PDB file of C-alpha atoms in Angstrom:
ATOM      1  CA  GLN T  44      99.878 104.211  97.776  1.00 90.00           C
ATOM      2  CA  VAL T  45      99.433 106.378  94.513  1.00 94.00           C
ATOM      3  CA  GLN T  46     101.018 104.837  91.705  1.00 96.00           C
ATOM      4  CA  LEU T  47     100.531 104.047  87.957  1.00 98.00           C
ATOM      5  CA  VAL T  48     101.960 100.445  86.974  1.00 98.00           C
ATOM      6  CA  GLU T  49     102.361  99.602  83.385  1.00 98.00           C
ATOM      7  CA  SER T  50     102.514  96.128  81.813  1.00 98.00           C
ATOM      8  CA  GLY T  51     102.081  94.526  78.284  1.00 98.00           C
ATOM      9  CA  GLY T  52     105.238  95.511  76.808  1.00 98.00           C
ATOM     10  CA  GLY T  53     107.515  92.933  75.012  1.00 98.00           C
ATOM     11  CA  LEU T  54     109.144  91.911  71.714  1.00 98.00           C
ATOM     12  CA  VAL T  55     106.850  91.879  68.529  1.00 98.00           C
ATOM     13  CA  GLN T  56     107.425  91.396  64.746  1.00 98.00           C
ATOM     14  CA  ALA T  57     106.750  94.663  62.590  1.00 98.00           C
ATOM     15  CA  GLY T  58     103.258  94.506  61.770  1.00 98.00           C
ATOM     16  CA  GLY T  59     102.025  93.007  65.001  1.00 98.00           C
ATOM     17  CA  SER T  60     100.172  94.234  67.814  1.00 98.00           C
ATOM     18  CA  LEU T  61     100.504  94.816  71.528  1.00 98.00           C
ATOM     19  CA  ARG T  62      98.141  96.208  74.147  1.00 98.00           C
ATOM     20  CA  LEU T  63      99.826  98.229  77.219  1.00 98.00           C
ATOM     21  CA  SER T  64      97.894  98.618  80.349  1.00 98.00           C
ATOM     22  CA  CYS T  65      98.328 100.997  83.114  1.00 98.00           C
ATOM     23  CA  ALA T  66      96.804 100.105  86.378  1.00 98.00           C
ATOM     24  CA  ALA T  67      96.368 103.157  88.741  1.00 98.00           C
ATOM     25  CA  SER T  68      96.131 103.060  92.520  1.00 96.00           C
ATOM     26  CA  GLY T  69      95.249 106.121  94.841  1.00 94.00           C
ATOM     27  CA  ILE T  70      93.932 108.028  91.929  1.00 93.00           C
ATOM     28  CA  LEU T  71      90.802 107.864  89.579  1.00 95.00           C
ATOM     29  CA  VAL T  72      91.674 107.342  86.084  1.00 95.00           C
ATOM     30  CA  SER T  73      88.213 108.710  85.331  1.00 95.00           C
ATOM     31  CA  ILE T  74      88.869 112.170  86.653  1.00 94.00           C
ATOM     32  CA  TYR T  75      92.499 112.669  85.612  1.00 96.00           C
ATOM     33  CA  ALA T  76      93.857 113.355  82.177  1.00 97.00           C
ATOM     34  CA  MET T  77      95.675 110.256  81.412  1.00 98.00           C
ATOM     35  CA  ALA T  78      98.408 109.907  78.700  1.00 98.00           C
ATOM     36  CA  TRP T  79     100.705 107.705  77.187  1.00 98.00           C
ATOM     37  CA  TYR T  80     104.403 108.881  76.295  1.00 98.00           C
ATOM     38  CA  ARG T  81     107.231 107.058  74.969  1.00 98.00           C
ATOM     39  CA  GLN T  82     111.163 107.465  74.798  1.00 98.00           C
ATOM     40  CA  ALA T  83     113.252 105.765  72.418  1.00 97.00           C
ATOM     41  CA  PRO T  84     117.292 105.423  73.060  1.00 92.00           C
ATOM     42  CA  GLY T  85     118.957 108.848  72.556  1.00 95.00           C
ATOM     43  CA  LYS T  86     115.665 110.560  71.942  1.00 97.00           C
ATOM     44  CA  GLU T  87     113.476 112.683  74.251  1.00 97.00           C
ATOM     45  CA  ARG T  88     110.442 111.624  75.731  1.00 97.00           C
ATOM     46  CA  GLU T  89     107.343 112.211  73.292  1.00 98.00           C
ATOM     47  CA  LEU T  90     103.733 112.363  73.800  1.00 98.00           C
ATOM     48  CA  VAL T  91     101.799 109.379  72.110  1.00 98.00           C
ATOM     49  CA  ALA T  92      98.122 109.593  73.100  1.00 98.00           C
ATOM     50  CA  THR T  93      95.879 111.355  75.697  1.00 98.00           C
ATOM     51  CA  ILE T  94      92.590 110.821  77.231  1.00 98.00           C
ATOM     52  CA  THR T  95      90.686 113.613  79.069  1.00 97.00           C
ATOM     53  CA  SER T  96      88.331 113.056  82.090  1.00 94.00           C
ATOM     54  CA  GLY T  97      85.698 113.971  79.544  1.00 95.00           C
ATOM     55  CA  GLY T  98      86.845 111.046  77.232  1.00 95.00           C
ATOM     56  CA  SER T  99      88.349 113.144  74.459  1.00 97.00           C
ATOM     57  CA  THR T 100      91.299 111.527  72.715  1.00 98.00           C
ATOM     58  CA  ASN T 101      94.139 112.800  70.836  1.00 98.00           C
ATOM     59  CA  TYR T 102      97.258 111.345  69.154  1.00 98.00           C
ATOM     60  CA  ALA T 103     100.660 112.005  67.919  1.00 98.00           C
ATOM     61  CA  ASP T 104     100.660 111.886  63.969  1.00 98.00           C
ATOM     62  CA  SER T 105     102.999 109.194  63.950  1.00 98.00           C
ATOM     63  CA  VAL T 106     100.621 106.884  65.566  1.00 98.00           C
ATOM     64  CA  LYS T 107      97.279 108.127  64.249  1.00 98.00           C
ATOM     65  CA  GLY T 108      95.084 105.381  62.815  1.00 98.00           C
ATOM     66  CA  ARG T 109      97.261 102.715  64.302  1.00 98.00           C
ATOM     67  CA  PHE T 110      97.225 103.304  68.110  1.00 98.00           C
ATOM     68  CA  THR T 111      93.905 103.671  70.355  1.00 98.00           C
ATOM     69  CA  ILE T 112      93.793 104.867  74.005  1.00 98.00           C
ATOM     70  CA  SER T 113      91.058 103.842  76.113  1.00 98.00           C
ATOM     71  CA  ARG T 114      89.846 103.527  79.858  1.00 97.00           C
ATOM     72  CA  ASP T 115      88.015 101.322  81.957  1.00 97.00           C
ATOM     73  CA  ASN T 116      86.697 103.178  85.002  1.00 96.00           C
ATOM     74  CA  ALA T 117      85.508 100.059  86.670  1.00 97.00           C
ATOM     75  CA  LYS T 118      89.213  98.661  86.550  1.00 98.00           C
ATOM     76  CA  ASN T 119      90.630 101.942  87.076  1.00 98.00           C
ATOM     77  CA  THR T 120      92.989 101.196  84.063  1.00 98.00           C
ATOM     78  CA  VAL T 121      94.060 102.949  80.742  1.00 98.00           C
ATOM     79  CA  TYR T 122      94.821 101.033  77.728  1.00 98.00           C
ATOM     80  CA  LEU T 123      97.138 101.615  74.772  1.00 98.00           C
ATOM     81  CA  GLU T 124      96.204  99.200  71.698  1.00 98.00           C
ATOM     82  CA  MET T 125      99.143  99.443  69.352  1.00 98.00           C
ATOM     83  CA  ASN T 126      98.381  97.832  65.814  1.00 98.00           C
ATOM     84  CA  SER T 127     100.569  97.790  62.712  1.00 98.00           C
ATOM     85  CA  LEU T 128     103.605  98.297  64.825  1.00 98.00           C
ATOM     86  CA  LYS T 129     106.716  99.509  63.229  1.00 97.00           C
ATOM     87  CA  SER T 130     110.619  99.404  64.220  1.00 97.00           C
ATOM     88  CA  GLU T 131     110.385 103.185  64.888  1.00 96.00           C
ATOM     89  CA  ASP T 132     107.739 102.468  67.487  1.00 98.00           C
ATOM     90  CA  THR T 133     110.475 100.659  69.649  1.00 98.00           C
ATOM     91  CA  ALA T 134     110.831 102.691  73.040  1.00 98.00           C
ATOM     92  CA  VAL T 135     110.057 102.674  76.765  1.00 98.00           C
ATOM     93  CA  TYR T 136     106.353 103.554  76.917  1.00 98.00           C
ATOM     94  CA  TYR T 137     105.060 105.594  80.047  1.00 98.00           C
ATOM     95  CA  CYS T 138     101.755 106.190  81.498  1.00 98.00           C
ATOM     96  CA  SER T 139     100.919 109.482  83.062  1.00 98.00           C
ATOM     97  CA  GLY T 140      98.167 111.133  85.060  1.00 97.00           C
ATOM     98  CA  THR T 141      97.605 114.706  85.231  1.00 96.00           C
ATOM     99  CA  ARG T 142      95.293 116.670  87.635  1.00 94.00           C
ATOM    100  CA  LEU T 143      96.765 118.961  90.146  1.00 91.00           C
ATOM    101  CA  TYR T 144     100.217 117.333  89.533  1.00 92.00           C
ATOM    102  CA  THR T 145     101.377 114.807  87.011  1.00 95.00           C
ATOM    103  CA  LEU T 146     102.063 111.257  88.282  1.00 97.00           C
ATOM    104  CA  TRP T 147     104.254 108.674  86.079  1.00 97.00           C
ATOM    105  CA  GLY T 148     104.652 104.947  85.923  1.00 97.00           C
ATOM    106  CA  GLN T 149     107.817 103.103  85.697  1.00 97.00           C
ATOM    107  CA  GLY T 150     107.635 102.327  82.076  1.00 97.00           C
ATOM    108  CA  THR T 151     107.305  99.230  80.035  1.00 98.00           C
ATOM    109  CA  GLN T 152     109.556  98.329  77.289  1.00 98.00           C
ATOM    110  CA  VAL T 153     108.252  97.780  73.481  1.00 98.00           C
ATOM    111  CA  THR T 154     110.597  96.371  71.002  1.00 98.00           C
ATOM    112  CA  VAL T 155     109.508  96.040  67.364  1.00 98.00           C
ATOM    113  CA  SER T 156     111.720  93.744  65.334  1.00 97.00           C
ATOM    114  CA  SER T 157     111.903  94.419  61.551  1.00 89.00           C
TER     115      SER T 157
END
């Protein structure tokens, strides 16, 4: 079964940290362009971070220096390490994988209390 399953979301105080995981099955994260998106209530889904098959990373300006995207090919999993969290980081976070088409996970809620 081809799917992406996110985990690791939760409630955290401002200034805290969380690590999100995106476990893939049916695809290899090593050859896909993987990304994390987020969608806050009433807002459009926005790109947070990307990692290419070659390992290059890119970040939204709002998370640069605080978030880190990484990939463990042996575990076929992509991570998003989030530090110095702010209330404006509150959103549902989605993992995606793109090659010939884009695959989406179901999302995981991150809530940052101020």
